mmCIF file of C-alpha atoms and ligand atoms in Angstrom:
data_model
loop_
_atom_site.group_PDB
_atom_site.id
_atom_site.type_symbol
_atom_site.label_atom_id
_atom_site.label_comp_id
_atom_site.label_asym_id
_atom_site.label_seq_id
_atom_site.Cartn_x
_atom_site.Cartn_y
_atom_site.Cartn_z
ATOM 1 C CA UNK A 462 -8.032 10.799 34.510
ATOM 2 C CA UNK A 463 -4.300 10.485 34.786
ATOM 3 C CA UNK A 464 -2.117 9.776 31.788
ATOM 4 C CA UNK A 465 1.385 8.347 31.995
ATOM 5 C CA UNK A 466 3.478 9.860 29.015
ATOM 6 C CA UNK A 467 6.700 7.935 27.674
ATOM 7 C CA UNK A 468 9.080 9.492 25.336
ATOM 8 C CA UNK A 469 12.099 7.400 23.953
ATOM 9 C CA UNK A 470 12.306 8.462 20.273
ATOM 10 C CA UNK A 471 16.064 9.269 20.467
ATOM 11 C CA UNK A 472 18.592 9.858 23.233
ATOM 12 C CA UNK A 473 16.260 11.025 26.013
ATOM 13 C CA UNK A 474 14.150 8.986 28.208
ATOM 14 C CA UNK A 475 11.142 11.146 29.316
ATOM 15 C CA UNK A 476 8.214 10.277 31.548
ATOM 16 C CA UNK A 477 5.349 12.347 32.771
ATOM 17 C CA UNK A 478 2.001 12.307 34.509
ATOM 18 C CA UNK A 479 -0.747 14.616 33.220
ATOM 19 C CA UNK A 480 -4.123 14.884 35.074
ATOM 20 C CA UNK A 481 -7.311 15.912 33.498
ATOM 21 C CA UNK A 482 -8.079 18.124 36.554
ATOM 22 C CA UNK A 483 -4.686 19.186 37.801
ATOM 23 C CA UNK A 484 -2.684 19.365 34.398
ATOM 24 C CA UNK A 485 0.844 18.382 34.367
ATOM 25 C CA UNK A 486 1.623 16.707 37.610
ATOM 26 C CA UNK A 487 5.301 15.914 37.249
ATOM 27 C CA UNK A 488 7.929 14.819 34.737
ATOM 28 C CA UNK A 489 11.392 13.292 34.649
ATOM 29 C CA UNK A 490 14.057 13.137 32.027
ATOM 30 C CA UNK A 491 17.137 11.037 31.749
ATOM 31 C CA UNK A 492 19.548 12.348 29.051
ATOM 32 C CA UNK A 493 22.064 10.156 27.314
ATOM 33 C CA UNK A 494 24.079 13.175 26.190
ATOM 34 C CA UNK A 495 27.309 11.891 28.076
ATOM 35 C CA UNK A 496 26.969 8.479 26.539
ATOM 36 C CA UNK A 497 27.075 9.831 22.831
ATOM 37 C CA UNK A 498 29.285 12.852 23.307
ATOM 38 C CA UNK A 499 32.584 11.108 22.333
ATOM 39 C CA UNK A 500 30.896 9.709 19.019
ATOM 40 C CA UNK A 501 29.893 13.186 17.774
ATOM 41 C CA UNK A 502 26.231 12.027 17.455
ATOM 42 C CA UNK A 503 23.597 9.503 18.611
ATOM 43 C CA UNK A 504 24.757 5.790 18.348
ATOM 44 C CA UNK A 505 21.369 4.071 17.835
ATOM 45 C CA UNK A 506 22.313 0.742 19.399
ATOM 46 C CA UNK A 507 23.764 2.338 22.503
ATOM 47 C CA UNK A 508 20.725 4.605 22.716
ATOM 48 C CA UNK A 509 18.275 1.607 22.655
ATOM 49 C CA UNK A 510 20.250 -0.374 25.148
ATOM 50 C CA UNK A 511 20.365 2.512 27.606
ATOM 51 C CA UNK A 512 16.529 3.109 27.195
ATOM 52 C CA UNK A 513 15.894 -0.383 28.232
ATOM 53 C CA UNK A 514 17.993 0.194 31.447
ATOM 54 C CA UNK A 515 16.453 3.621 32.297
ATOM 55 C CA UNK A 516 12.818 3.626 31.401
ATOM 56 C CA UNK A 517 11.310 1.247 33.915
ATOM 57 C CA UNK A 518 13.168 2.697 36.944
ATOM 58 C CA UNK A 519 12.242 6.171 35.723
ATOM 59 C CA UNK A 520 8.573 5.365 35.602
ATOM 60 C CA UNK A 521 8.592 3.747 39.090
ATOM 61 C CA UNK A 522 10.494 6.643 40.526
ATOM 62 C CA UNK A 523 8.057 9.181 39.134
ATOM 63 C CA UNK A 524 5.033 7.174 40.431
ATOM 64 C CA UNK A 525 6.662 6.869 43.980
ATOM 65 C CA UNK A 526 7.666 10.478 44.097
ATOM 66 C CA UNK A 527 4.128 11.508 43.148
ATOM 67 C CA UNK A 528 2.429 8.879 45.287
ATOM 68 C CA UNK A 529 0.438 7.627 42.311
ATOM 69 C CA UNK A 530 -0.237 3.821 42.168
ATOM 70 C CA UNK A 531 -0.216 1.992 38.967
ATOM 71 C CA UNK A 532 -3.992 1.410 39.441
ATOM 72 C CA UNK A 533 -4.533 5.165 39.407
ATOM 73 C CA UNK A 534 -3.456 5.494 35.690
ATOM 74 C CA UNK A 535 -6.187 5.754 33.103
ATOM 75 C CA UNK A 536 -4.011 5.336 30.017
ATOM 76 C CA UNK A 537 -0.481 5.281 28.767
ATOM 77 C CA UNK A 538 0.868 7.417 25.958
ATOM 78 C CA UNK A 539 4.089 6.543 24.230
ATOM 79 C CA UNK A 540 5.989 8.002 21.341
ATOM 80 C CA UNK A 541 5.501 5.713 18.328
ATOM 81 C CA UNK A 542 7.506 7.708 15.734
ATOM 82 C CA UNK A 543 9.315 9.324 14.029
ATOM 83 C CA UNK A 544 12.574 8.333 15.606
ATOM 84 C CA UNK A 545 15.224 5.680 16.013
ATOM 85 C CA UNK A 546 13.571 2.181 15.655
ATOM 86 C CA UNK A 547 15.238 0.533 18.648
ATOM 87 C CA UNK A 548 14.658 3.444 21.027
ATOM 88 C CA UNK A 549 11.024 3.675 19.940
ATOM 89 C CA UNK A 550 10.432 -0.154 20.500
ATOM 90 C CA UNK A 551 11.471 0.241 24.070
ATOM 91 C CA UNK A 552 8.819 2.915 24.879
ATOM 92 C CA UNK A 553 6.300 1.031 22.837
ATOM 93 C CA UNK A 554 6.865 -2.348 24.341
ATOM 94 C CA UNK A 555 6.837 -1.018 27.919
ATOM 95 C CA UNK A 556 3.884 1.267 27.271
ATOM 96 C CA UNK A 557 1.715 -1.203 25.461
ATOM 97 C CA UNK A 558 2.574 -4.070 27.890
ATOM 98 C CA UNK A 559 2.052 -2.061 31.012
ATOM 99 C CA UNK A 560 -1.256 -0.811 29.647
ATOM 100 C CA UNK A 561 -2.365 -4.466 28.854
ATOM 101 C CA UNK A 562 -1.523 -5.536 32.276
ATOM 102 C CA UNK A 563 -3.432 -2.716 33.885
ATOM 103 C CA UNK A 564 -6.338 -3.212 31.248
ATOM 104 C CA UNK A 565 -6.227 0.442 30.120
ATOM 105 C CA UNK A 566 -5.746 2.080 26.612
ATOM 106 C CA UNK A 567 -2.206 2.525 25.244
ATOM 107 C CA UNK A 568 -2.015 5.515 22.835
ATOM 108 C CA UNK A 569 0.674 5.713 20.136
ATOM 109 C CA UNK A 570 1.779 9.386 19.751
ATOM 110 C CA UNK A 571 3.306 11.218 16.959
ATOM 111 C CA UNK A 572 6.577 12.767 18.279
ATOM 112 C CA UNK A 573 6.188 15.946 15.957
ATOM 113 C CA UNK A 574 2.594 16.359 17.088
ATOM 114 C CA UNK A 575 3.871 16.070 20.596
ATOM 115 C CA UNK A 576 6.417 18.925 19.945
ATOM 116 C CA UNK A 577 3.720 21.125 18.340
ATOM 117 C CA UNK A 578 1.486 20.726 21.415
ATOM 118 C CA UNK A 579 4.241 21.264 23.949
ATOM 119 C CA UNK A 580 3.453 25.068 24.251
ATOM 120 C CA UNK A 581 -0.175 24.094 25.395
ATOM 121 C CA UNK A 582 1.383 23.146 28.682
ATOM 122 C CA UNK A 583 2.101 26.711 29.333
ATOM 123 C CA UNK A 584 -0.129 29.319 31.111
ATOM 124 C CA UNK A 585 -2.274 31.208 28.460
ATOM 125 C CA UNK A 586 -1.848 28.469 25.856
ATOM 126 C CA UNK A 587 -2.179 29.477 22.098
ATOM 127 C CA UNK A 588 -5.599 29.010 20.491
ATOM 128 C CA UNK A 589 -6.401 27.531 17.115
ATOM 129 C CA UNK A 590 -5.968 28.243 14.252
ATOM 130 C CA UNK A 591 -2.187 29.211 14.416
ATOM 131 C CA UNK A 592 1.103 29.064 12.529
ATOM 132 C CA UNK A 593 3.716 26.644 13.977
ATOM 133 C CA UNK A 594 7.362 26.851 13.438
ATOM 134 C CA UNK A 595 8.788 23.391 14.306
ATOM 135 C CA UNK A 596 12.565 23.543 14.653
ATOM 136 C CA UNK A 597 14.181 20.333 16.056
ATOM 137 C CA UNK A 598 17.179 18.131 15.397
ATOM 138 C CA UNK A 599 15.269 16.062 12.778
ATOM 139 C CA UNK A 600 12.736 18.636 11.381
ATOM 140 C CA UNK A 601 12.298 22.107 10.289
ATOM 141 C CA UNK A 602 8.705 23.122 9.010
ATOM 142 C CA UNK A 603 6.219 25.745 8.923
ATOM 143 C CA UNK A 604 2.734 24.378 9.661
ATOM 144 C CA UNK A 605 -0.743 25.748 9.426
ATOM 145 C CA UNK A 606 -2.370 24.250 12.572
ATOM 146 C CA UNK A 607 -6.064 24.536 11.860
ATOM 147 C CA UNK A 608 -7.150 22.489 14.936
ATOM 148 C CA UNK A 609 -5.986 19.736 17.050
ATOM 149 C CA UNK A 610 -5.163 17.187 14.488
ATOM 150 C CA UNK A 611 -5.429 19.510 11.432
ATOM 151 C CA UNK A 612 -1.820 19.980 10.444
ATOM 152 C CA UNK A 613 -0.856 21.355 6.997
ATOM 153 C CA UNK A 614 2.676 21.642 6.177
ATOM 154 C CA UNK A 615 3.194 24.921 4.205
ATOM 155 C CA UNK A 616 7.066 24.977 4.237
ATOM 156 C CA UNK A 617 9.768 22.466 5.080
ATOM 157 C CA UNK A 618 13.365 21.837 4.651
ATOM 158 C CA UNK A 619 14.614 20.290 1.474
ATOM 159 C CA UNK A 620 17.745 18.716 3.137
ATOM 160 C CA UNK A 621 19.137 19.250 6.668
ATOM 161 C CA UNK A 622 16.995 20.136 9.643
ATOM 162 C CA UNK A 623 17.921 23.247 11.467
ATOM 163 C CA UNK A 624 19.300 21.467 14.660
ATOM 164 C CA UNK A 625 21.150 19.216 12.360
ATOM 165 C CA UNK A 626 22.972 22.105 10.725
ATOM 166 C CA UNK A 627 23.727 23.433 14.170
ATOM 167 C CA UNK A 628 25.117 19.937 15.291
ATOM 168 C CA UNK A 629 27.196 19.391 12.084
ATOM 169 C CA UNK A 630 28.767 22.864 12.239
ATOM 170 C CA UNK A 631 29.654 22.392 15.857
ATOM 171 C CA UNK A 632 31.225 19.176 15.147
ATOM 172 C CA UNK A 633 33.369 20.710 12.382
ATOM 173 C CA UNK A 634 34.173 23.460 15.103
ATOM 174 C CA UNK A 635 35.350 20.519 17.331
ATOM 175 C CA UNK A 636 32.391 20.810 19.825
ATOM 176 C CA UNK A 637 30.660 17.653 21.119
ATOM 177 C CA UNK A 638 27.068 16.634 20.409
ATOM 178 C CA UNK A 639 24.557 18.230 20.663
ATOM 179 C CA UNK A 640 26.135 21.283 19.178
ATOM 180 C CA UNK A 641 23.155 23.694 19.062
ATOM 181 C CA UNK A 642 23.520 24.986 22.565
ATOM 182 C CA UNK A 643 27.314 25.114 22.411
ATOM 183 C CA UNK A 644 27.272 27.207 19.149
ATOM 184 C CA UNK A 645 24.756 29.585 20.861
ATOM 185 C CA UNK A 646 27.146 30.018 23.928
ATOM 186 C CA UNK A 647 30.188 30.515 21.769
ATOM 187 C CA UNK A 648 28.299 32.895 19.607
ATOM 188 C CA UNK A 649 27.884 35.236 22.665
ATOM 189 C CA UNK A 650 31.628 36.078 22.451
ATOM 190 C CA UNK A 651 31.647 36.523 18.710
ATOM 191 C CA UNK A 652 30.897 39.273 16.068
ATOM 192 C CA UNK A 653 27.898 38.151 13.946
ATOM 193 C CA UNK A 654 28.740 40.634 11.166
ATOM 194 C CA UNK A 655 32.384 39.505 10.510
ATOM 195 C CA UNK A 656 31.342 36.741 8.010
ATOM 196 C CA UNK A 657 28.514 36.850 5.627
ATOM 197 C CA UNK A 658 26.781 33.505 5.516
ATOM 198 C CA UNK A 659 23.931 32.825 2.913
ATOM 199 C CA UNK A 660 20.287 33.151 3.958
ATOM 200 C CA UNK A 661 19.274 30.198 1.753
ATOM 201 C CA UNK A 662 16.090 30.409 -0.420
ATOM 202 C CA UNK A 663 15.043 33.824 1.069
ATOM 203 C CA UNK A 664 15.645 35.471 -2.319
ATOM 204 C CA UNK A 665 12.731 33.680 -3.971
ATOM 205 C CA UNK A 666 9.134 33.104 -3.102
ATOM 206 C CA UNK A 667 8.020 30.153 -1.071
ATOM 207 C CA UNK A 668 8.258 28.945 2.463
ATOM 208 C CA UNK A 669 10.767 25.915 2.121
ATOM 209 C CA UNK A 670 14.167 25.990 3.780
ATOM 210 C CA UNK A 671 17.557 24.469 2.833
ATOM 211 C CA UNK A 672 20.279 24.329 5.438
ATOM 212 C CA UNK A 673 22.939 22.025 3.978
ATOM 213 C CA UNK A 674 24.523 24.965 2.067
ATOM 214 C CA UNK A 675 25.045 26.921 5.149
ATOM 215 C CA UNK A 676 26.901 23.941 6.794
ATOM 216 C CA UNK A 677 29.096 23.514 3.792
ATOM 217 C CA UNK A 678 29.712 27.322 3.867
ATOM 218 C CA UNK A 679 30.969 26.977 7.359
ATOM 219 C CA UNK A 680 33.064 24.045 6.621
ATOM 220 C CA UNK A 681 34.835 25.953 3.763
ATOM 221 C CA UNK A 682 35.216 29.074 5.759
ATOM 222 C CA UNK A 683 36.736 27.215 8.708
ATOM 223 C CA UNK A 684 39.188 25.650 6.258
ATOM 224 C CA UNK A 685 40.009 28.978 4.754
ATOM 225 C CA UNK A 686 40.712 30.464 7.981
ATOM 226 C CA UNK A 687 43.289 27.799 8.599
ATOM 227 C CA UNK A 688 41.055 26.137 11.422
ATOM 228 C CA UNK A 689 42.260 28.930 13.674
ATOM 229 C CA UNK A 690 40.359 28.763 16.974
ATOM 230 C CA UNK A 691 40.455 32.474 17.574
ATOM 231 C CA UNK A 692 38.060 32.869 14.441
ATOM 232 C CA UNK A 693 35.553 30.388 15.939
ATOM 233 C CA UNK A 694 33.375 32.706 17.985
ATOM 234 C CA UNK A 695 32.916 35.029 15.016
ATOM 235 C CA UNK A 696 32.201 31.981 12.744
ATOM 236 C CA UNK A 697 29.711 30.671 15.367
ATOM 237 C CA UNK A 698 28.062 34.121 15.711
ATOM 238 C CA UNK A 699 27.800 34.723 12.019
ATOM 239 C CA UNK A 700 26.486 31.169 11.391
ATOM 240 C CA UNK A 701 23.760 31.481 14.055
ATOM 241 C CA UNK A 702 22.725 34.897 12.811
ATOM 242 C CA UNK A 703 22.217 33.583 9.280
ATOM 243 C CA UNK A 704 20.176 30.602 10.422
ATOM 244 C CA UNK A 705 17.993 32.798 12.751
ATOM 245 C CA UNK A 706 17.599 35.479 10.034
ATOM 246 C CA UNK A 707 16.451 32.755 7.599
ATOM 247 C CA UNK A 708 13.850 31.370 10.115
ATOM 248 C CA UNK A 709 12.561 34.878 10.803
ATOM 249 C CA UNK A 710 12.221 35.913 7.148
ATOM 250 C CA UNK A 711 10.292 32.715 6.404
ATOM 251 C CA UNK A 712 8.140 32.973 9.493
ATOM 252 C CA UNK A 713 7.226 36.583 8.594
ATOM 253 C CA UNK A 714 6.460 35.575 5.145
ATOM 254 C CA UNK A 715 4.284 32.692 6.343
ATOM 255 C CA UNK A 716 2.249 34.935 8.655
ATOM 256 C CA UNK A 717 1.704 37.415 5.947
ATOM 257 C CA UNK A 718 0.657 34.679 3.408
ATOM 258 C CA UNK A 719 -1.891 33.034 5.809
ATOM 259 C CA UNK A 720 -3.110 36.033 7.587
ATOM 260 C CA UNK A 721 -2.723 34.061 10.890
ATOM 261 C CA UNK A 722 -2.228 36.084 14.030
ATOM 262 C CA UNK A 723 -0.442 33.634 16.354
ATOM 263 C CA UNK A 724 2.904 32.041 15.883
ATOM 264 C CA UNK A 725 3.765 28.979 18.098
ATOM 265 C CA UNK A 726 7.494 27.855 18.149
ATOM 266 C CA UNK A 727 8.561 24.348 19.312
ATOM 267 C CA UNK A 728 11.320 21.711 19.014
ATOM 268 C CA UNK A 729 14.864 21.728 20.374
ATOM 269 C CA UNK A 730 16.029 24.841 18.577
ATOM 270 C CA UNK A 731 13.141 26.846 20.102
ATOM 271 C CA UNK A 732 15.376 27.088 23.147
ATOM 272 C CA UNK A 733 17.711 29.317 21.106
ATOM 273 C CA UNK A 734 17.842 32.713 22.744
ATOM 274 C CA UNK A 735 18.662 34.716 19.600
ATOM 275 C CA UNK A 736 15.635 32.981 17.899
ATOM 276 C CA UNK A 737 13.330 33.916 20.805
ATOM 277 C CA UNK A 738 14.473 37.475 20.866
ATOM 278 C CA UNK A 739 14.254 38.056 17.094
ATOM 279 C CA UNK A 740 10.807 36.413 16.760
ATOM 280 C CA UNK A 741 9.660 38.604 19.708
ATOM 281 C CA UNK A 742 10.709 41.526 17.629
ATOM 282 C CA UNK A 743 8.906 40.322 14.733
ATOM 283 C CA UNK A 744 5.800 39.552 16.555
ATOM 284 C CA UNK A 745 5.617 43.126 18.026
ATOM 285 C CA UNK A 746 6.113 44.590 14.539
ATOM 286 C CA UNK A 747 3.391 42.397 12.926
ATOM 287 C CA UNK A 748 1.214 42.748 16.096
ATOM 288 C CA UNK A 749 0.787 38.859 16.465
ATOM 289 C CA UNK A 750 0.812 36.599 19.542
ATOM 290 C CA UNK A 751 4.025 34.535 20.084
ATOM 291 C CA UNK A 752 4.276 31.225 22.066
ATOM 292 C CA UNK A 753 7.049 29.085 23.102
ATOM 293 C CA UNK A 754 7.377 26.019 25.377
ATOM 294 C CA UNK A 755 9.318 26.606 28.619
ATOM 295 C CA UNK A 756 13.015 25.773 27.987
ATOM 296 C CA UNK A 757 12.787 22.167 29.383
ATOM 297 C CA UNK A 758 10.035 21.285 27.113
ATOM 298 C CA UNK A 759 11.720 22.443 23.902
ATOM 299 C CA UNK A 760 13.841 19.395 23.712
ATOM 300 C CA UNK A 761 12.388 15.925 24.088
ATOM 301 C CA UNK A 762 10.380 15.173 27.123
ATOM 302 C CA UNK A 763 7.569 12.990 28.405
ATOM 303 C CA UNK A 764 5.241 15.939 29.399
ATOM 304 C CA UNK A 765 4.374 16.739 25.649
ATOM 305 C CA UNK A 766 3.711 13.000 24.959
ATOM 306 C CA UNK A 767 1.370 12.681 28.019
ATOM 307 C CA UNK A 768 -0.465 15.792 26.930
ATOM 308 C CA UNK A 769 -0.746 14.602 23.404
ATOM 309 C CA UNK A 770 -2.105 11.333 24.590
ATOM 310 C CA UNK A 771 -4.599 13.084 26.898
ATOM 311 C CA UNK A 772 -5.994 14.995 23.829
ATOM 312 C CA UNK A 773 -6.484 11.852 21.773
ATOM 313 C CA UNK A 774 -8.314 10.058 24.618
ATOM 314 C CA UNK A 775 -10.623 13.112 24.948
ATOM 315 C CA UNK A 776 -11.307 12.976 21.227
ATOM 316 C CA UNK A 777 -12.311 9.222 21.730
ATOM 317 C CA UNK A 778 -9.404 7.713 19.894
ATOM 318 C CA UNK A 779 -9.612 3.953 19.933
ATOM 319 C CA UNK A 780 -6.312 1.768 19.891
ATOM 320 C CA UNK A 781 -5.714 -1.840 19.559
ATOM 321 C CA UNK A 782 -3.276 -4.276 21.171
ATOM 322 C CA UNK A 783 -0.499 -3.985 18.576
ATOM 323 C CA UNK A 784 2.841 -2.854 19.593
ATOM 324 C CA UNK A 785 3.236 -0.261 16.815
ATOM 325 C CA UNK A 786 6.140 1.977 15.941
ATOM 326 C CA UNK A 787 6.532 4.141 12.930
ATOM 327 C CA UNK A 788 10.242 5.201 12.742
ATOM 328 C CA UNK A 789 9.487 7.518 9.604
ATOM 329 C CA UNK A 790 6.137 8.776 10.735
ATOM 330 C CA UNK A 791 5.632 12.241 9.037
ATOM 331 C CA UNK A 792 3.205 14.999 9.836
ATOM 332 C CA UNK A 793 1.250 14.355 6.650
ATOM 333 C CA UNK A 794 0.569 10.773 7.486
ATOM 334 C CA UNK A 795 -0.097 11.792 11.051
ATOM 335 C CA UNK A 796 -3.297 13.223 9.881
ATOM 336 C CA UNK A 797 -4.454 9.853 8.406
ATOM 337 C CA UNK A 798 -2.939 7.615 11.069
ATOM 338 C CA UNK A 799 -3.629 9.322 14.317
ATOM 339 C CA UNK A 800 -6.869 11.104 13.562
ATOM 340 C CA UNK A 801 -8.703 8.762 11.297
HETATM 341 O O1 LIG B 2338 13.602 18.384 19.630
HETATM 342 P P1 LIG B 2338 14.851 17.804 19.967
HETATM 343 O O2 LIG B 2338 15.292 17.540 21.401
HETATM 344 O O3 LIG B 2338 15.029 16.548 19.141
HETATM 345 C C1 LIG B 2338 14.464 16.123 18.003
HETATM 346 O O4 LIG B 2338 13.261 15.795 17.948
HETATM 347 O O5 LIG B 2338 15.179 16.275 16.899
HETATM 348 O O6 LIG B 2338 15.937 18.791 19.335
HETATM 349 C C2 LIG B 2338 17.380 18.559 19.599
HETATM 350 C C3 LIG B 2338 18.154 19.631 18.688
HETATM 351 C C4 LIG B 2338 19.620 19.366 18.543
HETATM 352 O O7 LIG B 2338 19.891 19.375 17.081
HETATM 353 C C5 LIG B 2338 20.155 20.509 19.333
HETATM 354 O O8 LIG B 2338 21.469 20.823 18.894
HETATM 355 C C6 LIG B 2338 19.168 21.701 19.072
HETATM 356 O O9 LIG B 2338 17.900 21.008 19.263
HETATM 357 N N1 LIG B 2338 19.233 22.630 20.162
HETATM 358 C C7 LIG B 2338 19.557 23.993 20.046
HETATM 359 C C8 LIG B 2338 19.585 24.721 21.111
HETATM 360 N N2 LIG B 2338 19.140 23.670 22.080
HETATM 361 C C9 LIG B 2338 18.977 22.539 21.456
HETATM 362 N N3 LIG B 2338 20.007 24.567 18.703
HETATM 363 C C10 LIG B 2338 20.258 25.866 18.841
HETATM 364 N N4 LIG B 2338 20.319 26.601 20.006
HETATM 365 C C11 LIG B 2338 19.876 26.084 21.125
HETATM 366 N N5 LIG B 2338 19.966 26.729 22.295
HETATM 367 ZN ZN1 LIG B 2339 12.099 16.008 19.313
#
């Protein structure tokens, strides 16, 4: 069985082939970062127009390179949400129509579930149950993953997502979108103890997050320092340290509260080196297992969608002929919609 995975939820066009016997065969990503850089964020209309141009050639290139014929495909999995409606529509239309033409199933996949499952593509994949820390541009949540499809959110952000906080702060520092990796690089030259940023919601019980205050703190600090570029590395380092400390404090608390012995981290921010190092220290201290996706599967990609689709097929999920997108599809409704 070979599944074609299609990811077009935002500004990345990702495609992949997953085989039941051989595992992940290959994947390709086309990133639109250069297209949106000058606007300081993703422009939805430009994103969907570019997805239209890039998706089919990318699929055909992948199949040609891997010497796989369209008739070898057993199913097509596409991201149905959450994400930008126009971008999602491109993947959904292509995925659903191609599957119809080939008379094979098309599987709508939840983007968040795909991120959660990305670490399963690695050697020694995590087992269930486990605690998941999902940190992306649109989300920040602690999830008790009981089993495939059994997701219980036990903590989530009350405002900004963690990647969003990185991106917005980077923008104030004059850095182009996406700002997360750029802040992380600038922070390498800075002193993380020079400025004391808040560690929001860590001084009270609970597992929820709030990152909009940290971003505002950064904006005020930059203003107070006269927007002097020589202070930027220390601001970036202090900001990053506060975010990572907060994520580690809450993850530690969640492990202690649930008694789970495995932590699985995913989403774009899981590429952050400081987060990886600090969580590794925590895992050693608590004597728990720790899993990350490889760096290229932290951010959006087709491989995680193909894998999620494969799991749904294996579980006997049935789909119809509707071209379905759910731009605001959450993890809670994921339980009902995908695993009903
Ligand atoms: O998972 P993703 O590709 O898209 C969403 O589903 O949202 O995550 C993208 C986010 C962006 O906000 C980006 O700035 C952030 O992940 N990011 C990072 C790093 N690499 C990507 N944030 C901090 N440090 C990084 N190394
Ligand atoms: Zn994503």
